mmCIF file with all atom_site columns, C-alpha atoms in Angstrom:
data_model
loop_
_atom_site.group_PDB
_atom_site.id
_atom_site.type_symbol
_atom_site.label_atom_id
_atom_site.label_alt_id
_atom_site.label_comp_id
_atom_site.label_asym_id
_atom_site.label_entity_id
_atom_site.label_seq_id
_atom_site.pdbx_PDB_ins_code
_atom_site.Cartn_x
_atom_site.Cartn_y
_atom_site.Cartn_z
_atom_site.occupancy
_atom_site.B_iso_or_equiv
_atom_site.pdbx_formal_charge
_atom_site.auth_seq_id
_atom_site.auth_comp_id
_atom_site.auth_asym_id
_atom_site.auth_atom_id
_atom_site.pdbx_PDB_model_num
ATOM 1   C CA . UNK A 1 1   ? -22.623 -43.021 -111.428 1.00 0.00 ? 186 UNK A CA 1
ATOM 2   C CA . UNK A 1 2   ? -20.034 -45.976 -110.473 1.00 0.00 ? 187 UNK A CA 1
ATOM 3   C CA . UNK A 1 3   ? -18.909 -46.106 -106.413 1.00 0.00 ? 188 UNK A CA 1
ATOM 4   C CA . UNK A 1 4   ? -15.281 -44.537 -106.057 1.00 0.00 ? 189 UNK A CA 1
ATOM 5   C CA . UNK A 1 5   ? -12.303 -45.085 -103.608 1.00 0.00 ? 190 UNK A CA 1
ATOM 6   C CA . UNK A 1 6   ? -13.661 -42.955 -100.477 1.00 0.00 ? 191 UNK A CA 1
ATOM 7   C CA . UNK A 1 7   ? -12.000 -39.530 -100.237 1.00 0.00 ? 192 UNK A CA 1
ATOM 8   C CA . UNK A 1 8   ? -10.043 -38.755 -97.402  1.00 0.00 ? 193 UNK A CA 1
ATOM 9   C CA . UNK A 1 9   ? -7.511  -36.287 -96.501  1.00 0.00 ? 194 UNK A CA 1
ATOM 10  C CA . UNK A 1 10  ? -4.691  -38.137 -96.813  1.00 0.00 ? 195 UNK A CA 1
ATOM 11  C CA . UNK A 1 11  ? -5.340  -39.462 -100.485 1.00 0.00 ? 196 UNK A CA 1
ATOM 12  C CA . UNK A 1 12  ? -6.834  -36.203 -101.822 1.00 0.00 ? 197 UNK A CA 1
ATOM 13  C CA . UNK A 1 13  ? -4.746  -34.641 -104.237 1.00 0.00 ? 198 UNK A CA 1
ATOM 14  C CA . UNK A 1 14  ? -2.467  -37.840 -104.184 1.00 0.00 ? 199 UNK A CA 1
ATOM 15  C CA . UNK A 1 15  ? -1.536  -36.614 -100.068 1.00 0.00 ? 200 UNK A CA 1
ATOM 16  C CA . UNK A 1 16  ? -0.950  -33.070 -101.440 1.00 0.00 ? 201 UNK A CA 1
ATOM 17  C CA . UNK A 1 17  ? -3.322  -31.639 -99.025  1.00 0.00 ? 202 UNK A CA 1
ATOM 18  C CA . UNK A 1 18  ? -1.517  -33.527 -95.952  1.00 0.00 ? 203 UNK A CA 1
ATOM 19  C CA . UNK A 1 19  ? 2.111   -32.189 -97.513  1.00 0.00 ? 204 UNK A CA 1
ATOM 20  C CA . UNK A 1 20  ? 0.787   -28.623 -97.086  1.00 0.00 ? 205 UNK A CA 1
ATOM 21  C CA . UNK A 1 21  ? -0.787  -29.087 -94.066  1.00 0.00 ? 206 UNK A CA 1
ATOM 22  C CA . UNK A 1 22  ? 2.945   -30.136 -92.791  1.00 0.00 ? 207 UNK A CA 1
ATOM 23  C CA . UNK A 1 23  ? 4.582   -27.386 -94.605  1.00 0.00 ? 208 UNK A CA 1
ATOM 24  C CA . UNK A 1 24  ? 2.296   -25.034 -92.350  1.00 0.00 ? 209 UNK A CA 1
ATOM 25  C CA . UNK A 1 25  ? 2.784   -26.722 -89.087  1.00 0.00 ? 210 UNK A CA 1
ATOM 26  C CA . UNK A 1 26  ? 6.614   -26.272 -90.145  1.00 0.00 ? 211 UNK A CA 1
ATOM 27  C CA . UNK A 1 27  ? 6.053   -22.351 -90.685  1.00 0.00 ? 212 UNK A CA 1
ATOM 28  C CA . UNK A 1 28  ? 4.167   -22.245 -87.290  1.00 0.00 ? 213 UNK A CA 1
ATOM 29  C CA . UNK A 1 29  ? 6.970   -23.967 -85.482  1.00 0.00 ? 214 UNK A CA 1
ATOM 30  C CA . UNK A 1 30  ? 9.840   -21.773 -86.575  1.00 0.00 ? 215 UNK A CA 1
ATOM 31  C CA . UNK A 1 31  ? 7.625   -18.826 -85.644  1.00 0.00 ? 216 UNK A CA 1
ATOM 32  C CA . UNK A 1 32  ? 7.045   -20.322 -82.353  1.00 0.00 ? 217 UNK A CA 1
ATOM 33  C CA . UNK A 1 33  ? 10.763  -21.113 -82.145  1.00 0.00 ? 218 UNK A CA 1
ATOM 34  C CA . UNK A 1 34  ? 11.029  -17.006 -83.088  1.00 0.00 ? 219 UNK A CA 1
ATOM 35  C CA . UNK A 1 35  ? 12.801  -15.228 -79.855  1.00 0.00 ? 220 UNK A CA 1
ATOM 36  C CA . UNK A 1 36  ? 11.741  -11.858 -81.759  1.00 0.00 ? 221 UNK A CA 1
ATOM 37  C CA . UNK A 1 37  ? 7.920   -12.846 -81.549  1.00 0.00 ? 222 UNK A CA 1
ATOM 38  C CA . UNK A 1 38  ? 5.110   -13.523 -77.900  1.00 0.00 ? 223 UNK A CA 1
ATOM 39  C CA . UNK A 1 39  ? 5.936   -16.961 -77.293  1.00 0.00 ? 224 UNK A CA 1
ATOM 40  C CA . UNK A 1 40  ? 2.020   -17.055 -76.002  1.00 0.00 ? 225 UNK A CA 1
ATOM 41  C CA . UNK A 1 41  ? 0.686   -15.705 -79.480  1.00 0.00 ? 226 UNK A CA 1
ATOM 42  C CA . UNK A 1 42  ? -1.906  -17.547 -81.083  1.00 0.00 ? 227 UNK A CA 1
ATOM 43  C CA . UNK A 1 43  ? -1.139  -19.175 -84.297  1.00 0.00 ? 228 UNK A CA 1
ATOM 44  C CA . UNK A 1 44  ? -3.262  -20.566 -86.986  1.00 0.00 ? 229 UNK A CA 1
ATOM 45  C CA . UNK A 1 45  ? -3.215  -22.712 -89.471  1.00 0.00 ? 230 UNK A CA 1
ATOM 46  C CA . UNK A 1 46  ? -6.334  -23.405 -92.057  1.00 0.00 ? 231 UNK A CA 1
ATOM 47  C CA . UNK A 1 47  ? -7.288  -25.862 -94.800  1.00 0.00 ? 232 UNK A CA 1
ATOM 48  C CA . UNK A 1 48  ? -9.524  -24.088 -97.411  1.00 0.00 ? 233 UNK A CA 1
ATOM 49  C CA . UNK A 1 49  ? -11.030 -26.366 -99.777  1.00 0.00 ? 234 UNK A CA 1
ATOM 50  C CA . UNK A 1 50  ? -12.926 -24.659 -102.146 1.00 0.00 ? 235 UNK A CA 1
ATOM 51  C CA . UNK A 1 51  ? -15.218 -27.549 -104.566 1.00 0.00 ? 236 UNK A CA 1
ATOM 52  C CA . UNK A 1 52  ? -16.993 -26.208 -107.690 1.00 0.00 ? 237 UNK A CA 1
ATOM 53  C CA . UNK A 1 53  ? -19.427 -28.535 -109.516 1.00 0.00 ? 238 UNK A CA 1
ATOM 54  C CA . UNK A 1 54  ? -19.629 -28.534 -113.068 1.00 0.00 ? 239 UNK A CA 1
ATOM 55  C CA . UNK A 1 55  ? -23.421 -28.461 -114.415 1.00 0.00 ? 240 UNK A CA 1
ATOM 56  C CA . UNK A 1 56  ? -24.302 -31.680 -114.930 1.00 0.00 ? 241 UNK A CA 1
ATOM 57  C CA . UNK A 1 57  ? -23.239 -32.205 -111.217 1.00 0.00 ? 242 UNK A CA 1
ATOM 58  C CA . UNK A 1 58  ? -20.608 -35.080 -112.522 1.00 0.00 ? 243 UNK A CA 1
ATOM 59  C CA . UNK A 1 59  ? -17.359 -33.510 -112.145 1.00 0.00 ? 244 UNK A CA 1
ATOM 60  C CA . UNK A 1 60  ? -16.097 -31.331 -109.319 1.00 0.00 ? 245 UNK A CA 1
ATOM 61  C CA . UNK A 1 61  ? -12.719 -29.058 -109.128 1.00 0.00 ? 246 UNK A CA 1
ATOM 62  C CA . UNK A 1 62  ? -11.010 -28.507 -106.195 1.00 0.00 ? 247 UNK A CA 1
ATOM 63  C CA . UNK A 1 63  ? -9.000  -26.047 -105.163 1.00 0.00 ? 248 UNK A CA 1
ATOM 64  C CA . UNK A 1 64  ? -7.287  -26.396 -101.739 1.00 0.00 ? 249 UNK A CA 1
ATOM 65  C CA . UNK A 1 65  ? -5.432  -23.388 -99.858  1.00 0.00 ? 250 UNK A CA 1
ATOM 66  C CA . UNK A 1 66  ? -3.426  -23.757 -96.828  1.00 0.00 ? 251 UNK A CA 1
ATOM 67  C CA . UNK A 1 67  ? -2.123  -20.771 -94.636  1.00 0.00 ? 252 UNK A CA 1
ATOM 68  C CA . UNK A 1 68  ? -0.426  -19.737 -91.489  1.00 0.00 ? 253 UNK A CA 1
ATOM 69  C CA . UNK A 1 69  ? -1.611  -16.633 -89.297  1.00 0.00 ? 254 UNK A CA 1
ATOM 70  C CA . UNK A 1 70  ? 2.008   -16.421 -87.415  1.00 0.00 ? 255 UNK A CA 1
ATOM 71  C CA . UNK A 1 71  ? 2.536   -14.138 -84.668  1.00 0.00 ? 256 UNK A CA 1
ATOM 72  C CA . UNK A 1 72  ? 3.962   -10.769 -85.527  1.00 0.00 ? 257 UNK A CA 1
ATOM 73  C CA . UNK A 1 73  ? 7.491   -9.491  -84.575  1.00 0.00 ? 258 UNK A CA 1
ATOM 74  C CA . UNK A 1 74  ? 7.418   -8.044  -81.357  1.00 0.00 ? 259 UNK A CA 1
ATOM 75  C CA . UNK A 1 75  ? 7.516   -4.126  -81.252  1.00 0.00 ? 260 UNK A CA 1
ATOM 76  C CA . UNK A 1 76  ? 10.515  -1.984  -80.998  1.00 0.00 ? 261 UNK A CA 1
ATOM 77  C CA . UNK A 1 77  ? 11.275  0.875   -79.056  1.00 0.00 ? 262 UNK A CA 1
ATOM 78  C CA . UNK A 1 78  ? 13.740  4.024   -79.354  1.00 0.00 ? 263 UNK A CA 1
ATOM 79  C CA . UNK A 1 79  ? 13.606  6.945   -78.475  1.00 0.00 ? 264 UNK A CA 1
ATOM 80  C CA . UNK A 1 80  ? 15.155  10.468  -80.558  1.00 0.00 ? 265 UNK A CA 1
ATOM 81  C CA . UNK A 1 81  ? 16.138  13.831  -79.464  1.00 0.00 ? 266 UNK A CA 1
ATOM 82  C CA . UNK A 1 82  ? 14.938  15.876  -82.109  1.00 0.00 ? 267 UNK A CA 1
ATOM 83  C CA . UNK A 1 83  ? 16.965  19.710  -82.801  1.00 0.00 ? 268 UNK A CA 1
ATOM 84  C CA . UNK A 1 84  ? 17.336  21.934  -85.713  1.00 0.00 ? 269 UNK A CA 1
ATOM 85  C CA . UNK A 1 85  ? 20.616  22.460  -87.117  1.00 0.00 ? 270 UNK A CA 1
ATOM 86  C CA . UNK A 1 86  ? 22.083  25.484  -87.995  1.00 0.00 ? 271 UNK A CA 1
ATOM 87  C CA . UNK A 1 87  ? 20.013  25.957  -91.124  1.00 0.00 ? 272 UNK A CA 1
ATOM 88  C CA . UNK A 1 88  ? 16.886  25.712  -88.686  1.00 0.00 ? 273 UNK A CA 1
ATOM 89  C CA . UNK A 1 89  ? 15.936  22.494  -90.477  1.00 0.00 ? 274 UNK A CA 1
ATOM 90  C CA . UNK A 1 90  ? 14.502  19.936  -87.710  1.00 0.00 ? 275 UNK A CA 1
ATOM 91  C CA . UNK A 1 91  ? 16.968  17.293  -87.414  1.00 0.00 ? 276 UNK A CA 1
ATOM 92  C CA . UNK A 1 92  ? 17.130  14.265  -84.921  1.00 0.00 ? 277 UNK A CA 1
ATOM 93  C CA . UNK A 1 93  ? 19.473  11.619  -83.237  1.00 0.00 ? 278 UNK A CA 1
ATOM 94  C CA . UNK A 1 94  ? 18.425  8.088   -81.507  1.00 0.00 ? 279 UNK A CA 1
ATOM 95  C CA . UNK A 1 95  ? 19.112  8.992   -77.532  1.00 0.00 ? 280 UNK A CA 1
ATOM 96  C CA . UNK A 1 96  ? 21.496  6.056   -76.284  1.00 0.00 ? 281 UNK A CA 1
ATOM 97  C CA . UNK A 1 97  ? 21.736  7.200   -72.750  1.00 0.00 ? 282 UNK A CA 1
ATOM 98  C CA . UNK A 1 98  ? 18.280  7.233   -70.266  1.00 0.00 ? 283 UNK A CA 1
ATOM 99  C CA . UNK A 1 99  ? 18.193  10.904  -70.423  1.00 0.00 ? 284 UNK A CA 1
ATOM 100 C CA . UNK A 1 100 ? 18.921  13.892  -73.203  1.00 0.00 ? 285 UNK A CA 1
ATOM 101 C CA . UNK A 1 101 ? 22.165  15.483  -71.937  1.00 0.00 ? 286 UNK A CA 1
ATOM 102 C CA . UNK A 1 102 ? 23.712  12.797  -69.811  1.00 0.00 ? 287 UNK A CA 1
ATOM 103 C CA . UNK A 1 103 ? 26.877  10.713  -70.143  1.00 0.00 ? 288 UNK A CA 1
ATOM 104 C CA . UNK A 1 104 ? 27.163  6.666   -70.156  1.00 0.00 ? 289 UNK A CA 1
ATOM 105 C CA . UNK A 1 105 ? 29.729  4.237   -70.335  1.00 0.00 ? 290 UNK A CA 1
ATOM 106 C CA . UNK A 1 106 ? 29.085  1.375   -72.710  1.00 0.00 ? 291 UNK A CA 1
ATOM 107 C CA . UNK A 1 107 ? 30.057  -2.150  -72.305  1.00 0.00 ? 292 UNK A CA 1
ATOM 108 C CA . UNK A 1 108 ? 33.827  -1.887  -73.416  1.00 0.00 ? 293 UNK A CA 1
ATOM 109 C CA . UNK A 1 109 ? 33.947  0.793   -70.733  1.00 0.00 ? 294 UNK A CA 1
ATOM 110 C CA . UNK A 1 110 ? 34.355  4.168   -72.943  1.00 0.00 ? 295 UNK A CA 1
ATOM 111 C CA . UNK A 1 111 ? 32.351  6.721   -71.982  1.00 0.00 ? 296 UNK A CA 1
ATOM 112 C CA . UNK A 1 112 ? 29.410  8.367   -75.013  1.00 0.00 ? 297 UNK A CA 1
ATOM 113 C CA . UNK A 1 113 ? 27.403  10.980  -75.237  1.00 0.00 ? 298 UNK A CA 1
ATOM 114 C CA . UNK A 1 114 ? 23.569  10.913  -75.372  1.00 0.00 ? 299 UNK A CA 1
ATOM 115 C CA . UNK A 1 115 ? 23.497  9.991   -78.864  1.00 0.00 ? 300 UNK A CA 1
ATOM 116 C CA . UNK A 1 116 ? 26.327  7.411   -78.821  1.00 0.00 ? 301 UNK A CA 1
ATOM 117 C CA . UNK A 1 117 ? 29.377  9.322   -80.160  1.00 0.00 ? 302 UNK A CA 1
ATOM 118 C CA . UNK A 1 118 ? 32.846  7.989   -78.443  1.00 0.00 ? 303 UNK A CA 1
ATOM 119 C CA . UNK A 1 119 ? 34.446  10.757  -75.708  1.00 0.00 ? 304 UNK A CA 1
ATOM 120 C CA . UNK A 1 120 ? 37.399  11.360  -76.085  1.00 0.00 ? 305 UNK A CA 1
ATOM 121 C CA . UNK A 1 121 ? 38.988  11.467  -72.229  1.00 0.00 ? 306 UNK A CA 1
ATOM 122 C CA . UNK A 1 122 ? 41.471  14.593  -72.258  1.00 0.00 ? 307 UNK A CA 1
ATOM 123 C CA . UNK A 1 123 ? 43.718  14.884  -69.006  1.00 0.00 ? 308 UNK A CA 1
#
């Protein structure tokens, strides 16, 4: 067996392995940068290099992987009335107001109803 060029990250795979490992860190940033996910999430990146001999022990193939754990989108929350119409079937509406029944005024000043729908002021 001759002596070859030593292996290192940056020349394996002609710096392929170095371009992903960028292309990650890219990923993890803009997820950071995310407003909708926690900004104190752990993120992850990982380098998977998985070498398979041949039999004769003289040539190896290499496959590398990177990925990115990101942190998820945070979680949303709504709440719905749920009714049945006249047919009885069960039937629902997201609640806009902080309570089933009541009245609020949104920011353009018109006053809704529970589920959003416009009032219509009659003097």
């Amino acid at each position: 067996m001759s002596k070859s060029a030593k292996i290192t990250l940056e020349s394996l795979a002609n710096g392929g392995v170095v371009e992903r490992f960028e292309q990650e860190l890219e990923k993890v940033f803009a997820n950071i940068g995310d407003p909708n996910t926690n900004a104190k999430a752990t993120r992850k990146i990982s380098l998977a290099l998985t070498i398979k001999p041949d039999d004769k022990r003289e040539v190896a193939e290499v496959t590398i992987q990177a990925t990115t754990t990101s942190a998820p989108s945070k979680e949303l929350m709504t709440t719905i009335i749920m009714d049945r119409d006249n047919d009885g079937k069960v039937v629902g509406a997201e609640l806009k107001s902080s309570m089933q029944g009541q009245t609020y005024m949104d920011d353009e000043g018109d006053v809704r109803d529970d589920t959003g729908h416009k009032i219509k002021r009659i003097y």
